[in-house]
C-alpha positions as a Python dict, from the first residue, in 0.01 Angstrom:
ca = {
    (1, 'M'): (0, 0, 0),
    (2, 'V'): (138, 339, -99),
    (3, 'V'): (50, 626, 131),
    (4, 'A'): (65, 964, -39),
    (5, 'F'): (257, 1232, 149),
    (6, 'N'): (89, 1569, 163),
    (7, 'V'): (133, 1902, 340),
    (8, 'T'): (-151, 2153, 333),
    (9, 'E'): (-154, 2496, 490),
    (10, 'D'): (-436, 2665, 675),
    (11, 'E'): (-471, 2972, 893),
    (12, 'R'): (-630, 2968, 1236),
    (13, 'G'): (-634, 3270, 1464),
    (14, 'G'): (-300, 3411, 1353),
    (15, 'W'): (-133, 3068, 1345),
    (16, 'A'): (-15, 2905, 1024),
    (17, 'V'): (-125, 2541, 1043),
    (18, 'L'): (67, 2285, 836),
    (19, 'Q'): (-132, 1962, 816),
    (20, 'V'): (97, 1671, 735),
    (21, 'S'): (-26, 1331, 621),
    (22, 'G'): (145, 1010, 512),
    (23, 'E'): (497, 900, 592),
    (24, 'L'): (756, 1150, 715),
    (25, 'D'): (1086, 997, 610),
    (26, 'L'): (1410, 1057, 419),
    (27, 'V'): (1223, 1108, 91),
    (28, 'T'): (938, 1329, 217),
    (29, 'S'): (1095, 1527, 503),
    (30, 'P'): (1260, 1782, 266),
    (31, 'V'): (907, 1874, 148),
    (32, 'L'): (801, 1961, 503),
    (33, 'R'): (1129, 2147, 565),
    (34, 'Q'): (1068, 2359, 253),
    (35, 'R'): (709, 2437, 353),
    (36, 'V'): (828, 2551, 698),
    (37, 'H'): (1100, 2770, 544),
    (38, 'D'): (846, 2916, 299),
    (39, 'A'): (607, 3003, 583),
    (40, 'V'): (886, 3171, 784),
    (41, 'A'): (1006, 3357, 473),
    (42, 'E'): (649, 3489, 435),
    (43, 'G'): (677, 3634, 785),
    (44, 'R'): (488, 3362, 971),
    (45, 'R'): (618, 3335, 1328),
    (46, 'Q'): (344, 3122, 1486),
    (47, 'L'): (339, 2774, 1338),
    (48, 'V'): (137, 2463, 1419),
    (49, 'V'): (249, 2136, 1262),
    (50, 'D'): (-38, 1887, 1268),
    (51, 'L'): (110, 1536, 1268),
    (52, 'S'): (-212, 1352, 1354),
    (53, 'E'): (-228, 1192, 1007),
    (54, 'V'): (137, 1086, 992),
    (55, 'F'): (161, 706, 991),
    (56, 'F'): (540, 676, 1002),
    (57, 'C'): (826, 904, 1105),
    (58, 'D'): (1197, 825, 1091),
    (59, 'S'): (1502, 1015, 1218),
    (60, 'S'): (1504, 1249, 918),
    (61, 'G'): (1147, 1353, 1001),
    (62, 'V'): (1245, 1412, 1364),
    (63, 'G'): (1541, 1615, 1235),
    (64, 'V'): (1304, 1842, 1042),
    (65, 'L'): (1092, 1895, 1354),
    (66, 'I'): (1398, 1984, 1562),
    (67, 'G'): (1525, 2211, 1284),
    (68, 'T'): (1184, 2380, 1269),
    (69, 'R'): (1196, 2440, 1644),
    (70, 'R'): (1546, 2590, 1614),
    (71, 'L'): (1445, 2810, 1319),
    (72, 'L'): (1138, 2950, 1494),
    (73, 'R'): (1328, 3010, 1818),
    (74, 'S'): (1596, 3201, 1624),
    (75, 'C'): (1332, 3442, 1490),
    (76, 'R'): (1140, 3457, 1821),
    (77, 'G'): (855, 3257, 1679),
    (78, 'R'): (645, 2983, 1835),
    (79, 'L'): (600, 2620, 1732),
    (80, 'R'): (327, 2383, 1845),
    (81, 'L'): (284, 2021, 1740),
    (82, 'I'): (-42, 1829, 1723),
    (83, 'L'): (15, 1474, 1843),
    (84, 'P'): (-305, 1304, 1955),
    (85, 'A'): (-267, 1025, 2209),
    (86, 'R'): (-449, 809, 1957),
    (87, 'G'): (-439, 875, 1586),
    (88, 'A'): (-302, 736, 1262),
    (89, 'D'): (-478, 407, 1348),
    (90, 'D'): (-315, 275, 1667),
    (91, 'G'): (-183, 574, 1859),
    (92, 'S'): (42, 844, 1729),
    (93, 'H'): (355, 692, 1582),
    (94, 'V'): (531, 1029, 1592),
    (95, 'N'): (447, 1065, 1961),
    (96, 'R'): (613, 729, 2034),
    (97, 'V'): (919, 809, 1819),
    (98, 'L'): (975, 1148, 1987),
    (99, 'G'): (933, 986, 2329),
    (100, 'A'): (1174, 703, 2246),
    (101, 'L'): (1438, 951, 2128),
    (102, 'G'): (1392, 1165, 2440),
    (103, 'V'): (1307, 1480, 2245),
    (104, 'R'): (929, 1499, 2303),
    (105, 'R'): (983, 1738, 2596),
    (106, 'L'): (1139, 1993, 2355),
    (107, 'F'): (803, 2054, 2192),
    (108, 'D'): (480, 2225, 2289),
    (109, 'I'): (238, 1934, 2225),
    (110, 'H'): (-138, 1967, 2176),
    (111, 'P'): (-410, 1708, 2104),
    (112, 'D'): (-593, 1905, 1831),
    (113, 'V'): (-592, 2222, 1621),
    (114, 'A'): (-838, 2403, 1848),
    (115, 'S'): (-616, 2375, 2157),
    (116, 'A'): (-298, 2443, 1958),
    (117, 'T'): (-426, 2770, 1815),
    (118, 'E'): (-590, 2919, 2121),
    (119, 'D'): (-381, 3151, 2329),
    (120, 'E'): (-399, 3125, 2703),
    (121, 'A'): (-545, 3448, 2835),
    (122, 'G'): (-277, 3576, 3067),
    (123, 'P'): (-317, 3862, 3311),
    (124, 'L'): (-334, 4200, 3148),
    (125, 'S'): (-37, 4421, 3224),
    (126, 'A'): (-109, 4764, 3368),
}
């Protein structure tokens, strides 16, 4: 079975949302990297990467996620990942891979687009 890789972009409350589906591996990860760089080049500084439809992720995919985090931090942007506890059939593969590699804690993880794109209302400064 061939799973098509796709990245679509949406906008939600000032956040650019990249929805990724398929397998994130050596062949497809450069596509995601380019989409992230394009979004940042367009001035986007708040990025959500929705990985809920990713069925497989290898080290090159993880490398793109870490590179995305580094890029956004360098331009004072914000990155949030969507990794549902269950998704892509039997639980989020990406979630397990990031946990196994010990890098999950580096990311701001959310279960869905709604929670990833809402900003916590902090106290108003005087």
